[in-house]
mmCIF file of C-alpha atoms and ligand atoms in Angstrom:
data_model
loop_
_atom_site.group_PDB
_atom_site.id
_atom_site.type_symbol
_atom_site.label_atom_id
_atom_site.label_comp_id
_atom_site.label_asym_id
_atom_site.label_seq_id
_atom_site.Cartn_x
_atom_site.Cartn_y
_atom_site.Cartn_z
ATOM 1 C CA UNK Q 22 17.794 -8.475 -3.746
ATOM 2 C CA UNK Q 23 18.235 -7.727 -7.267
ATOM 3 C CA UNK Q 24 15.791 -10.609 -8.448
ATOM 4 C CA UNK Q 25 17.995 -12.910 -10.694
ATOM 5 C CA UNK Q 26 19.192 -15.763 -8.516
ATOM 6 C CA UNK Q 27 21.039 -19.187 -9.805
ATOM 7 C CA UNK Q 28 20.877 -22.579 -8.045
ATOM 8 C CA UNK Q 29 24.454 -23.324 -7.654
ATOM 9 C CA UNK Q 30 24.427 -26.761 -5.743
ATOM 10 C CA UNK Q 31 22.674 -28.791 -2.914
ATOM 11 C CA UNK Q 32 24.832 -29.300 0.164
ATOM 12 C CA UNK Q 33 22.969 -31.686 2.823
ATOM 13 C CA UNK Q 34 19.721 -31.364 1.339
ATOM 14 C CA UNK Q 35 20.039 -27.242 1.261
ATOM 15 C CA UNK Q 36 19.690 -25.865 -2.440
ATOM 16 C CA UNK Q 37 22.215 -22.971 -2.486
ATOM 17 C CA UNK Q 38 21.621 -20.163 -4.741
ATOM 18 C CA UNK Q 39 23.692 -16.877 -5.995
ATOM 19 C CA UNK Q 40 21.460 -13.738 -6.430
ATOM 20 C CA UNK Q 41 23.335 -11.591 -9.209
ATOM 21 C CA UNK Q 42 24.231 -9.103 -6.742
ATOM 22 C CA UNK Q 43 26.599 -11.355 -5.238
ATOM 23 C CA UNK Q 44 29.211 -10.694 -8.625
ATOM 24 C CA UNK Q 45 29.344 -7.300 -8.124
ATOM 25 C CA UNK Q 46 30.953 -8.688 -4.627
ATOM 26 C CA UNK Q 47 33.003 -10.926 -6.173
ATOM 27 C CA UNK Q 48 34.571 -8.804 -8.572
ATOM 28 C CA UNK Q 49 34.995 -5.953 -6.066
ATOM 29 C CA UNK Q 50 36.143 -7.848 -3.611
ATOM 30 C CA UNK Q 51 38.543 -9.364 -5.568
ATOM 31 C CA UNK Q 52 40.099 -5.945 -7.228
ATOM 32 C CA UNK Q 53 39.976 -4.461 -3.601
ATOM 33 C CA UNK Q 54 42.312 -7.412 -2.258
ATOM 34 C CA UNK Q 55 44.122 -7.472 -5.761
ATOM 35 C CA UNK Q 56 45.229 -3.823 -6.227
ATOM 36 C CA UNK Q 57 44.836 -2.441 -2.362
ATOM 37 C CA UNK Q 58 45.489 -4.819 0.256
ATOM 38 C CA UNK Q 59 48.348 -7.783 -1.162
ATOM 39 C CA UNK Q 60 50.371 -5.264 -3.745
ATOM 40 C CA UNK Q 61 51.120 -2.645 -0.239
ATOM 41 C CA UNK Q 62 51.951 -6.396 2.017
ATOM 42 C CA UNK Q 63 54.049 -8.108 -0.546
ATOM 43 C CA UNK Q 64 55.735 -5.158 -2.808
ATOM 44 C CA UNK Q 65 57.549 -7.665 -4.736
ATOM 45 C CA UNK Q 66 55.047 -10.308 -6.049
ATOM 46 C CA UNK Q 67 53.747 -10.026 -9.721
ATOM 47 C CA UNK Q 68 50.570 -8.550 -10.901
ATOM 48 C CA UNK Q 69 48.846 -12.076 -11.553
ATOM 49 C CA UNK Q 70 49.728 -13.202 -8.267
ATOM 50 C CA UNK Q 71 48.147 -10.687 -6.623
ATOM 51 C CA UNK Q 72 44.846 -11.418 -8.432
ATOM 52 C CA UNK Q 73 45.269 -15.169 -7.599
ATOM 53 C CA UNK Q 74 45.192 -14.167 -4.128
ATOM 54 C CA UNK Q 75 42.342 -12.160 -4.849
ATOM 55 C CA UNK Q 76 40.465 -14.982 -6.277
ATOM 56 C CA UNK Q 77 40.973 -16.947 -3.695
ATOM 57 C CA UNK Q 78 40.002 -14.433 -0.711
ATOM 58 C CA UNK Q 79 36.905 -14.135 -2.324
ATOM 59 C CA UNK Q 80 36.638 -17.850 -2.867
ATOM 60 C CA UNK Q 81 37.007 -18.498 0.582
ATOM 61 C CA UNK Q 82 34.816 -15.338 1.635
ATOM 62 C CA UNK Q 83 31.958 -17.450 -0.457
ATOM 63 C CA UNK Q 84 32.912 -20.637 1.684
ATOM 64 C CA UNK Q 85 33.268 -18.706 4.964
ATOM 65 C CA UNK Q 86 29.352 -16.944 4.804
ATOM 66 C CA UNK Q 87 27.802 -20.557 3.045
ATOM 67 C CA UNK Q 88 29.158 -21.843 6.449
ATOM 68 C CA UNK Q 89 27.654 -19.733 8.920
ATOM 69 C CA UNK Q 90 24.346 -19.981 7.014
ATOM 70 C CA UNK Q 91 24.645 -23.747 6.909
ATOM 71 C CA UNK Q 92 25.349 -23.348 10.841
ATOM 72 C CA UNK Q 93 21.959 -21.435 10.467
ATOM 73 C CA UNK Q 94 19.948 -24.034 8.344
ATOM 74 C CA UNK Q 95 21.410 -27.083 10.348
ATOM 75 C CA UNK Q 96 19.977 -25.928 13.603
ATOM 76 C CA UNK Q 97 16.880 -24.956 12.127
ATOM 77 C CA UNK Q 98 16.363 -28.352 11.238
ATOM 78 C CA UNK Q 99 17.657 -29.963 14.286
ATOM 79 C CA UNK Q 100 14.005 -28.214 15.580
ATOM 80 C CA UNK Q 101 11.902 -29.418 12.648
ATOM 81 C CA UNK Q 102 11.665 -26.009 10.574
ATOM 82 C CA UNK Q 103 11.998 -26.156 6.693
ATOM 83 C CA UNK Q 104 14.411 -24.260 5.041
ATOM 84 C CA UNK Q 105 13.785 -22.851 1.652
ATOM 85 C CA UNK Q 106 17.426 -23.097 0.562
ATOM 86 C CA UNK Q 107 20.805 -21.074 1.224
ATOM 87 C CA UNK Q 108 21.025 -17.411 -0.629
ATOM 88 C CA UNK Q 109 24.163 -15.312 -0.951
ATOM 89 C CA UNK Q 110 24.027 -11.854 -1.582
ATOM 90 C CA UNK Q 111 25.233 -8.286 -1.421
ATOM 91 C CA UNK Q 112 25.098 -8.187 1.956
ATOM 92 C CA UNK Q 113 26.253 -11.862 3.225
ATOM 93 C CA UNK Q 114 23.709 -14.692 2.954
ATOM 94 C CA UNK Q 115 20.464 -15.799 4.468
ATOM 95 C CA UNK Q 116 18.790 -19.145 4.928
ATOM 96 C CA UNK Q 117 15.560 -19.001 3.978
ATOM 97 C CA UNK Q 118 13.486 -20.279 7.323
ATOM 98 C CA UNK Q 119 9.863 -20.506 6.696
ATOM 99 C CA UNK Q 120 8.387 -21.398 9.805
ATOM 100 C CA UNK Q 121 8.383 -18.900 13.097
ATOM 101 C CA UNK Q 122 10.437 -21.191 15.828
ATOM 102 C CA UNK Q 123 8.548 -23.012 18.183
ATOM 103 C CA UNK Q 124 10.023 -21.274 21.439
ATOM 104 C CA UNK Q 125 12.967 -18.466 21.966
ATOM 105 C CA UNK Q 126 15.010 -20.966 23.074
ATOM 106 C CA UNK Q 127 15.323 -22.344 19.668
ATOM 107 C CA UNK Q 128 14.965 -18.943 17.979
ATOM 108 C CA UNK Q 129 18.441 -18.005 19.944
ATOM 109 C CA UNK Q 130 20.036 -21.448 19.343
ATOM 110 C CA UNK Q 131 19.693 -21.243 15.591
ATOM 111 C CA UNK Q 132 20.509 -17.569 15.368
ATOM 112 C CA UNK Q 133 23.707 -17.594 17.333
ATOM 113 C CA UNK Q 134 24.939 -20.916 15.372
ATOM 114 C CA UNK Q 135 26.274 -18.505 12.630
ATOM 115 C CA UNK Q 136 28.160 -15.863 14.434
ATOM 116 C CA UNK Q 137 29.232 -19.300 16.518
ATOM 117 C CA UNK Q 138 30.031 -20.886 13.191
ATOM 118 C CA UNK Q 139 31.983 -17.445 11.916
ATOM 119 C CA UNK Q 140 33.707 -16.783 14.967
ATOM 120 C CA UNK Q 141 35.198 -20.413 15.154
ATOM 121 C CA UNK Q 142 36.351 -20.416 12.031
ATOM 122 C CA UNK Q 143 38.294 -16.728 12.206
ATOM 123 C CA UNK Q 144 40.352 -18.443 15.399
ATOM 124 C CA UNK Q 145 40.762 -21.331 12.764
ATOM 125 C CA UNK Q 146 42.102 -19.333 10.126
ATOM 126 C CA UNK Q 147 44.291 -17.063 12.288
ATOM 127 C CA UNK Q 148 45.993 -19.823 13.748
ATOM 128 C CA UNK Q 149 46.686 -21.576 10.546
ATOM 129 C CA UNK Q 150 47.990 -17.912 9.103
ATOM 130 C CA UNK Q 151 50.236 -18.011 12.487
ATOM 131 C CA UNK Q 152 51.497 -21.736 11.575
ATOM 132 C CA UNK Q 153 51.796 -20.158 8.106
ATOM 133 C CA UNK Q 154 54.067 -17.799 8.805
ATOM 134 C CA UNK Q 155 56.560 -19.209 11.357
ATOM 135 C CA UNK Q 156 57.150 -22.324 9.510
ATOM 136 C CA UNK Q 157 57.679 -20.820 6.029
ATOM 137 C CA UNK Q 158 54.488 -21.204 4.035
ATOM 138 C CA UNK Q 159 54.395 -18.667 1.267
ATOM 139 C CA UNK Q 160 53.573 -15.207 2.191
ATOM 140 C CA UNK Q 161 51.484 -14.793 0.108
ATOM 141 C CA UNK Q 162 49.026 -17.677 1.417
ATOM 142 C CA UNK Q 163 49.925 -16.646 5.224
ATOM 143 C CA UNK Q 164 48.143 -13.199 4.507
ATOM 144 C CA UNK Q 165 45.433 -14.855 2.373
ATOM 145 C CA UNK Q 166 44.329 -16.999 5.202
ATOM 146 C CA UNK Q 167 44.940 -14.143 7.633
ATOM 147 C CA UNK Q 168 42.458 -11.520 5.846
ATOM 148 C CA UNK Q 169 40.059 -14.274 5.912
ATOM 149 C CA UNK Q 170 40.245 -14.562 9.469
ATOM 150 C CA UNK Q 171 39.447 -10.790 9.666
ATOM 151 C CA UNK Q 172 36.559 -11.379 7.457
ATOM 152 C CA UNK Q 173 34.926 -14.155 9.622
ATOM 153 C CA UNK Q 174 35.654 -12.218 13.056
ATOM 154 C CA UNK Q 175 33.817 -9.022 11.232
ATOM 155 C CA UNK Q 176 30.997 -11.425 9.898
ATOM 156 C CA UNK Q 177 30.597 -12.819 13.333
ATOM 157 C CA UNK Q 178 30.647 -9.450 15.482
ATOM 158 C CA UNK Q 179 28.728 -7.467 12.495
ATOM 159 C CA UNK Q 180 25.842 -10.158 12.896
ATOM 160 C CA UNK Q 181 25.417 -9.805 16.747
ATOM 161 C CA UNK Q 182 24.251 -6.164 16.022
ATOM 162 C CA UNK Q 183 20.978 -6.169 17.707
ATOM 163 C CA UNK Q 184 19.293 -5.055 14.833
ATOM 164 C CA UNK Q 185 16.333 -7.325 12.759
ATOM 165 C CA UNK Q 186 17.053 -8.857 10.620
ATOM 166 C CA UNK Q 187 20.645 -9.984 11.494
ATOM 167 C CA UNK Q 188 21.314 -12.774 14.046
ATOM 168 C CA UNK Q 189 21.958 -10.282 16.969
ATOM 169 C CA UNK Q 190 18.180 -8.615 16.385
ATOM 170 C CA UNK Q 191 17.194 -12.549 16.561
ATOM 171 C CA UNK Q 192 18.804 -13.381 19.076
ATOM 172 C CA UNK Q 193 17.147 -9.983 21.312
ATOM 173 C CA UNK Q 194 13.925 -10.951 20.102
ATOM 174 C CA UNK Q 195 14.081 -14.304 21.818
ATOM 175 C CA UNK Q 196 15.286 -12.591 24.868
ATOM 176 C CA UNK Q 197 12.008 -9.739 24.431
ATOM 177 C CA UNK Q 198 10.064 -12.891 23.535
ATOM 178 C CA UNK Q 199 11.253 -15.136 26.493
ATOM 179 C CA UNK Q 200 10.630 -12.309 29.120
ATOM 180 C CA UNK Q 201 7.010 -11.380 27.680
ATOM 181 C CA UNK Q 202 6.069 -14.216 26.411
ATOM 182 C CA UNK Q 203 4.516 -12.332 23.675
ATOM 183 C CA UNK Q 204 6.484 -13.284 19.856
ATOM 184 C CA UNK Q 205 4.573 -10.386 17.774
ATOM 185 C CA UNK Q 206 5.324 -7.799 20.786
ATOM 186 C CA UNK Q 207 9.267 -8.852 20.605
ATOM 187 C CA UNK Q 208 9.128 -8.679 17.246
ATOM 188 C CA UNK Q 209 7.918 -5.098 16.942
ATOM 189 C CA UNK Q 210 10.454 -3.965 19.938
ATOM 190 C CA UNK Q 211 13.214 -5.770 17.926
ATOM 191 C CA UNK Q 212 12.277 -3.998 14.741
ATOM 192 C CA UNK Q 213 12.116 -0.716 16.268
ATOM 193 C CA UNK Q 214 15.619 -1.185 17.553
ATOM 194 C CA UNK Q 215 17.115 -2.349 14.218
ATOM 195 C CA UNK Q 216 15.316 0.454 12.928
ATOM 196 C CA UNK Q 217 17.056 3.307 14.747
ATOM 197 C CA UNK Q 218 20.383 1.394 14.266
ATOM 198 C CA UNK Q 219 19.982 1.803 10.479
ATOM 199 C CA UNK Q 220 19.138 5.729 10.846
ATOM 200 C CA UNK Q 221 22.041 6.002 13.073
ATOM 201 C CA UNK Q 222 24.502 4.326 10.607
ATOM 202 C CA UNK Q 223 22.796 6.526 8.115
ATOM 203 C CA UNK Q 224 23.364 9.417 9.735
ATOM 204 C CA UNK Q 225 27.215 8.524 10.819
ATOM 205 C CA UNK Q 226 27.708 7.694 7.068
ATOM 206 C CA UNK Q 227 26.651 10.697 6.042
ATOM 207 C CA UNK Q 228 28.754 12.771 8.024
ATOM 208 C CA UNK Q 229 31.731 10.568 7.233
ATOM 209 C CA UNK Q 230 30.896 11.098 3.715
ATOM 210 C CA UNK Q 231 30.901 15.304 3.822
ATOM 211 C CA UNK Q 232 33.796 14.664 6.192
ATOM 212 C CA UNK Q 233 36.059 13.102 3.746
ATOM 213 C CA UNK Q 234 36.066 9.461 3.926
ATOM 214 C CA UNK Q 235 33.553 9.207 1.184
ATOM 215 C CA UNK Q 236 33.593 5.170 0.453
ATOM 216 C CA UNK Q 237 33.469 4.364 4.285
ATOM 217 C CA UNK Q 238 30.715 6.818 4.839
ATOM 218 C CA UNK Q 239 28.783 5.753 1.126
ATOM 219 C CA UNK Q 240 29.252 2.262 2.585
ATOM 220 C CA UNK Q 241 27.470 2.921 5.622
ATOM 221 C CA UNK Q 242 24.487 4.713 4.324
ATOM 222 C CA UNK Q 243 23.704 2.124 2.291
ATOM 223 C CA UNK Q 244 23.780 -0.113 5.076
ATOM 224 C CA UNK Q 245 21.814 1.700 6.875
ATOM 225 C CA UNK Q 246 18.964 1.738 4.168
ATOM 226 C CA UNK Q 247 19.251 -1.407 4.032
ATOM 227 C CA UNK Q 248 19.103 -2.098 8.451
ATOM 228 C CA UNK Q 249 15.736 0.620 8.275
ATOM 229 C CA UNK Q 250 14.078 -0.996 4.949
ATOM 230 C CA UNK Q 251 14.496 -5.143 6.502
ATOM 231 C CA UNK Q 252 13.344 -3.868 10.249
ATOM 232 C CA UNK Q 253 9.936 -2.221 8.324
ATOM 233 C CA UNK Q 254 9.700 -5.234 6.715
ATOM 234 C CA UNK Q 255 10.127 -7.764 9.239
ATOM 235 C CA UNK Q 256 7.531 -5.406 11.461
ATOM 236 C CA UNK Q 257 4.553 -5.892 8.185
ATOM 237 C CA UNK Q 258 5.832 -9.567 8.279
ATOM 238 C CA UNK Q 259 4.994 -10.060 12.025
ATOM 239 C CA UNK Q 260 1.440 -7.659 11.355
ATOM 240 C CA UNK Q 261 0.704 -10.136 8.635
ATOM 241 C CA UNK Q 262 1.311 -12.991 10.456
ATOM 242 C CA UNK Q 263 -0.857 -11.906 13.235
ATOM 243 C CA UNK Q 264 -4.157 -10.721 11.145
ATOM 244 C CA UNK Q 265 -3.847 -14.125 9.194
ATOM 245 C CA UNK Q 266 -3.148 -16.621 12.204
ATOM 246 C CA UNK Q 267 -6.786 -17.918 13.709
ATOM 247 C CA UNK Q 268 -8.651 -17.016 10.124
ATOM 248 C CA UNK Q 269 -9.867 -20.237 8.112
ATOM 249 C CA UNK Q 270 -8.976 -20.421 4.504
ATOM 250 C CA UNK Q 271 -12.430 -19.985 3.449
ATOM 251 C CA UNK Q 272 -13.183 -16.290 4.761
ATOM 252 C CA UNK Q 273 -10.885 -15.448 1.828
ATOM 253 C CA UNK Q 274 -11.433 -18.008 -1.167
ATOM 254 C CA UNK Q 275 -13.177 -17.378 -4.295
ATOM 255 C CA UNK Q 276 -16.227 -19.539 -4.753
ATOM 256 C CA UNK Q 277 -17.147 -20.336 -8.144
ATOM 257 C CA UNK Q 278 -13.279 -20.308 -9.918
ATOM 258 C CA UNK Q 279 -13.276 -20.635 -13.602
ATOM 259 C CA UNK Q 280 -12.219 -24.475 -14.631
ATOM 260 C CA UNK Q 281 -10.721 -26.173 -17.442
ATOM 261 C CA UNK Q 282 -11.993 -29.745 -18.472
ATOM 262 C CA UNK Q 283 -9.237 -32.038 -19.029
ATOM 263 C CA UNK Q 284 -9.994 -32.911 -22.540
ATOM 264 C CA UNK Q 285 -9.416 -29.939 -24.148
ATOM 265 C CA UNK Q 286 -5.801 -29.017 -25.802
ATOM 266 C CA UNK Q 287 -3.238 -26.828 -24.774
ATOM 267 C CA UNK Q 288 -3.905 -24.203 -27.354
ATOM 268 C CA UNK Q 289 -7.576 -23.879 -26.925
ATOM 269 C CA UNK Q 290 -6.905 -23.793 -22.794
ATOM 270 C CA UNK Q 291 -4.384 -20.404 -24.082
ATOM 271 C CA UNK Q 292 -7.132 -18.964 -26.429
ATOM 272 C CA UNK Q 293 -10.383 -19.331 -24.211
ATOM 273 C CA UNK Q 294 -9.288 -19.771 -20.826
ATOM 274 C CA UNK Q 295 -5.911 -17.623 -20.259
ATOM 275 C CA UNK Q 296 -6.016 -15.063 -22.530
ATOM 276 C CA UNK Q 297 -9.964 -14.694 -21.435
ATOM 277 C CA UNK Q 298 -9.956 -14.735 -17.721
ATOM 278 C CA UNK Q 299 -6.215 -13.929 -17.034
ATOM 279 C CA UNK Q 300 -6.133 -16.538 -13.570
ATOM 280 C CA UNK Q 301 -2.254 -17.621 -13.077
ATOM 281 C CA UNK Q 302 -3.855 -20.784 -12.188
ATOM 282 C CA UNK Q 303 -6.662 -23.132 -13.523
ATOM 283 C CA UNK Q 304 -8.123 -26.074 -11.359
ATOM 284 C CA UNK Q 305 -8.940 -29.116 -13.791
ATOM 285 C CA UNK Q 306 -12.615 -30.926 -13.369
ATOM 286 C CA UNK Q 307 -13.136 -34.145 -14.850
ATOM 287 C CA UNK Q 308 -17.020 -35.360 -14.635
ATOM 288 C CA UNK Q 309 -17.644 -32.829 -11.748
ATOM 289 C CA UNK Q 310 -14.610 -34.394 -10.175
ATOM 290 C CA UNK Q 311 -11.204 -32.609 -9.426
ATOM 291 C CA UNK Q 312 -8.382 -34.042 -11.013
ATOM 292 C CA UNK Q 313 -5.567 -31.114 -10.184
ATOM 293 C CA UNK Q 314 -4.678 -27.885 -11.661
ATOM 294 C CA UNK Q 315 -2.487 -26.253 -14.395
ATOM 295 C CA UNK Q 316 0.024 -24.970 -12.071
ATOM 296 C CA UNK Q 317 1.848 -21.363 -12.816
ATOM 297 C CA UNK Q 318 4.699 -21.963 -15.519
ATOM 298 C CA UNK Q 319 3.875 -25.172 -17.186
ATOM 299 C CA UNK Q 320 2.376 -23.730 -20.058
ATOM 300 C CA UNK Q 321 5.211 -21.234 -20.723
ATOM 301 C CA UNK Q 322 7.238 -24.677 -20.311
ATOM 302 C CA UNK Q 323 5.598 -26.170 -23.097
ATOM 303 C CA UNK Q 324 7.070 -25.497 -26.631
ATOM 304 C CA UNK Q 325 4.785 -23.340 -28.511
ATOM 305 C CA UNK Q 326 4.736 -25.953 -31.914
ATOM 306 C CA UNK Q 327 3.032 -29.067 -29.369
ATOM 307 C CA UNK Q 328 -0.026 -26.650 -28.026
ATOM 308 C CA UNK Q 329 -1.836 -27.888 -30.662
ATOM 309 C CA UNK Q 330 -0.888 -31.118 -30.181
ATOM 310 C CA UNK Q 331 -1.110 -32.250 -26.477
ATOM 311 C CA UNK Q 332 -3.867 -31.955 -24.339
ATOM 312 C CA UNK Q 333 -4.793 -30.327 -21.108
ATOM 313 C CA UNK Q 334 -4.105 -32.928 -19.110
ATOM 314 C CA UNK Q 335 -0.305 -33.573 -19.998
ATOM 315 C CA UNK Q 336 -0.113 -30.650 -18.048
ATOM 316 C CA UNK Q 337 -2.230 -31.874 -14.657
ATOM 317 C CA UNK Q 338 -0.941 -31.903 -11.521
ATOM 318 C CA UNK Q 339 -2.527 -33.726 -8.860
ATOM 319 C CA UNK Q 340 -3.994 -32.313 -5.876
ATOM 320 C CA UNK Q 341 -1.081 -32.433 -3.030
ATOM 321 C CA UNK Q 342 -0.176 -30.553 0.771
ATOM 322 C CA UNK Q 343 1.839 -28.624 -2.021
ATOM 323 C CA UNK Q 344 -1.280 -27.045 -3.742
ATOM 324 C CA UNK Q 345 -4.160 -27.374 -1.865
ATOM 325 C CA UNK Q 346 -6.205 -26.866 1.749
ATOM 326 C CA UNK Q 347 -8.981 -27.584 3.170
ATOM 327 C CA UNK Q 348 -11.834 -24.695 4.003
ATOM 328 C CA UNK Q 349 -11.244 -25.135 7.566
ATOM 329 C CA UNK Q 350 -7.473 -24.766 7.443
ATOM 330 C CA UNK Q 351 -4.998 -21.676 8.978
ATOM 331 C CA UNK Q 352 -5.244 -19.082 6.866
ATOM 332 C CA UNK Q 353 -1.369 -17.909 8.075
ATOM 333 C CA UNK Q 354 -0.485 -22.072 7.433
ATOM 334 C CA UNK Q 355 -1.879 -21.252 3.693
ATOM 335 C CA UNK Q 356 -0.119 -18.894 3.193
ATOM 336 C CA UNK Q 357 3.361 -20.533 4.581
ATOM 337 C CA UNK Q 358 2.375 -23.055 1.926
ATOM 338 C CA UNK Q 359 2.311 -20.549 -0.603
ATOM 339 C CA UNK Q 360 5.622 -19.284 0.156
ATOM 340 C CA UNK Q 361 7.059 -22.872 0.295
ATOM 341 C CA UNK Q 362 6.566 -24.023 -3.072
ATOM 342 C CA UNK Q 363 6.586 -20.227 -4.719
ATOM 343 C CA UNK Q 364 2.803 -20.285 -5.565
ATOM 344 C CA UNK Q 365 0.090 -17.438 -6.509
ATOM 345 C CA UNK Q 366 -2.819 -18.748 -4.754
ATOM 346 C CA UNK Q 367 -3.722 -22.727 -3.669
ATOM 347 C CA UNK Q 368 -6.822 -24.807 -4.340
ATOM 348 C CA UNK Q 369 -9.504 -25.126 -1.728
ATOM 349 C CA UNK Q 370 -10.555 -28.445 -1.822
ATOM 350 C CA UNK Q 371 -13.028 -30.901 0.012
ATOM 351 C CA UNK Q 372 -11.602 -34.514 -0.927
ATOM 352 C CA UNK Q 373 -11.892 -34.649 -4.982
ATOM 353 C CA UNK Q 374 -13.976 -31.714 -4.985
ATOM 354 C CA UNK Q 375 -13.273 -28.600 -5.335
ATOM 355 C CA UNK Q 376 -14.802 -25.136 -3.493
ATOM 356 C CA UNK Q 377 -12.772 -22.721 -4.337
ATOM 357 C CA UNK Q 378 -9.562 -20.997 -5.375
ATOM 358 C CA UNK Q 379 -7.348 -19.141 -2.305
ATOM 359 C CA UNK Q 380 -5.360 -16.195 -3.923
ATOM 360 C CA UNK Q 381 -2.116 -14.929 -2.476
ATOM 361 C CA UNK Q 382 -3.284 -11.096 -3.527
ATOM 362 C CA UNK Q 383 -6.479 -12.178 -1.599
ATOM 363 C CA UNK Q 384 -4.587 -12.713 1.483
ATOM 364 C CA UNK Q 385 -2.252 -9.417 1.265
ATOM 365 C CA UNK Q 386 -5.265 -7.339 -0.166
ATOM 366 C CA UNK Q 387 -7.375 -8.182 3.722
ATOM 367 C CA UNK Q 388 -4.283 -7.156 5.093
ATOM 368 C CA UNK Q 389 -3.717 -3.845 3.636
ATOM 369 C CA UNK Q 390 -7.424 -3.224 4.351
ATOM 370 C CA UNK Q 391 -7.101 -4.072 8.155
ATOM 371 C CA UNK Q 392 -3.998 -2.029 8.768
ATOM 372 C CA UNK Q 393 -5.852 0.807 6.537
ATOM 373 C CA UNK Q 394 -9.139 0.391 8.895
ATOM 374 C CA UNK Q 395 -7.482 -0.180 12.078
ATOM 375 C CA UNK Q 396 -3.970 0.821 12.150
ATOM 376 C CA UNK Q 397 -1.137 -1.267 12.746
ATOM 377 C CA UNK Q 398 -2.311 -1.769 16.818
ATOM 378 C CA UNK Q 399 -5.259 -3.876 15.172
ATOM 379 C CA UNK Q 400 -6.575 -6.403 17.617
ATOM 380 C CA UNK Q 401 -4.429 -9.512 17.905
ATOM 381 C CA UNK Q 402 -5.837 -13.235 18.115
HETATM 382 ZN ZN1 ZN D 502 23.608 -15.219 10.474
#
């Protein structure tokens, strides 16, 4: 959301990441529980306790949304989709699933997992609070764990809003998309619906806000930009998908890309190939043949002192599913590649030779032309 995100830790194979937004939660959160909610339920606790139980509300918030997202990314690969990793945020979390499910019966299996997942786990936590409190735990710990039980019912219910993108919009859209057997109609419906969710929470925050309860009403606007802005976006996600999907790679590539021979060194690739033709990536030839490219990053990686020093090809990487495609291939399956491994563009190649360069602007530039030309009802293969 705001950019800046840190890999934290892998948990069964998922990378999970933090985007900064998620500390302006944490701290928050924390001073919320800290200096509104414990000091009012236990009046005579000290200060620092009541910011240990902070800490670990939040803690446990952290623990309670990486599970329902894990719920997410476990089912997702129980039907073969890759998962780009686990990120938490402002809002909650999302796993990263790059490929469209294969049917709605596994789009609604892996988006109700998480509310399952949340839901579960409140019941959990309220009936430890309850064991908590009638066999003497400390108070303090009984209304931890209960206010954590609150938080996973209200993560659970808030998600099964039928709104895109949260699991409820999914889990309509598999309904929509069952019924019509049409995934890009469903999608649109679903959209529209989270859509005029997020204007109606604008709208109720609003008034809340001029009415007097100016954080609950602040709160809900913002949520509310936030429902309209993912439902457009999920709507150009499902337009893109569809003018890409049928279109081979090589309607879009470049012909003729500018490449580097291997021999050369670092500091001569920076003076007359970067700084010249300003590509984020350069395929390497050897002899006419194609060796691999100078992927995005690895000269920035690089200390500055060795350019001189090292040559081009310290910096090669071979020619892989993760970088290149064949003229013939899915132009929506290139670009899914793209977004897997983070890349600007891929290399179109024909065994160890090479045709052309596929660009990622390329790809979104046809698009914006289409929907320009034809409006967003253009004709669907
Ligand atoms: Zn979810």
């Amino acid at each position: 959301m705001f950019g800046r995100r840190f890999e934290l830790f892998r948990i069964l194979g998922f990378p999970v990441r933090l985007d900064a937004s998620w500390f302006l939660v944490a701290v928050a959160g924390a001073w919320f529980f800290a200096q509104g909610v414990f000091p009012e339920r236990h009046p005579d606790l000290p200060t620092a306790t009541y910011w240990a139980m902070g800490v670990v509300a939040i803690a446990g918030l952290f623990v309670s949304i990486l599970l329902h997202e894990l719920a997410h990314a476990l089912t997702a690969r129980h039907f073969n989709l890759s998962t780009h990793g686990i990120t938490l945020f402002l809002f909650g979390g999302v796993a990263e699933i790059l490929d469209d499910p294969p049917s709605p019966q596994a789009e609604m299996v892996i988006a109700i997992a998480g509310p399952v997942a949340s839901l579960l786990l409140a019941g959990w936590l309220a009936l430890a609070a309850f064991v908590g409190s009638t066999s003497g735990w400390p108070g303090g710990l009984s209304s931890v764990l209960l206010y954590l039980a609150l938080l996973n019912l209200a993560l659970g219910l808030i998600n099964l809003l039928p709104a895109l993108p949260l699991d409820g919009g999914r889990v309509l859209r598999a309904l929509i998309w069952w019924s019509k057997n049409d995934l890009a109609k469903a999608t649109e419906l679903t959209s529209r619906v989270g859509a005029a969710f997020g204007t109606a929470m604008l709208v109720w925050g609003l008034f809340l806000a001029f009415g007097g309860s100016f954080a609950a009403g602040v709160w809900l606007v913002i949520v509310g930009f936030f429902l309209r802005s993912a439902a457009g976006a999920s709507i150009r996600q499902q337009l893109l998908n569809s003018a890409l999907k049928g279109e081979p790679v090589h309607r879009f590539m470049h012909t003729n890309p500018i490449t580097v021979p291997r021999a050369i060194s670092v500091a001569d690739l920076v003076e007359a190939y970067v700084y010249r033709y300003q590509q984020e990536m350069f395929p390497v030839v050897d002899d006419d043949r194609l060796v691999g490219w100078v992927p995005p990053g690895a000269i920035e990686r690089m200390p500055r002192d060795e350019w001189e020093r090292q040559s081009v090809a310290v910096l090669v990487q071979p020619c892989g599913p993760e970088n290149s495609v064949t003229a013939d291939a899915d132009a929506l399956q290139a670009l899914t590649a793209m977004r897997r491994s983070n890349l600007p563009g891929l290399m179109v190649v024909d065994g160890d030779h090479l045709l052309g360069v596929l660009r990622l602007k390329d790809l979104l530039g046809f698009f914006s032309m289409k929907l320009k030309l034809e409006g967003p009802r253009f004709r669907r293969r």
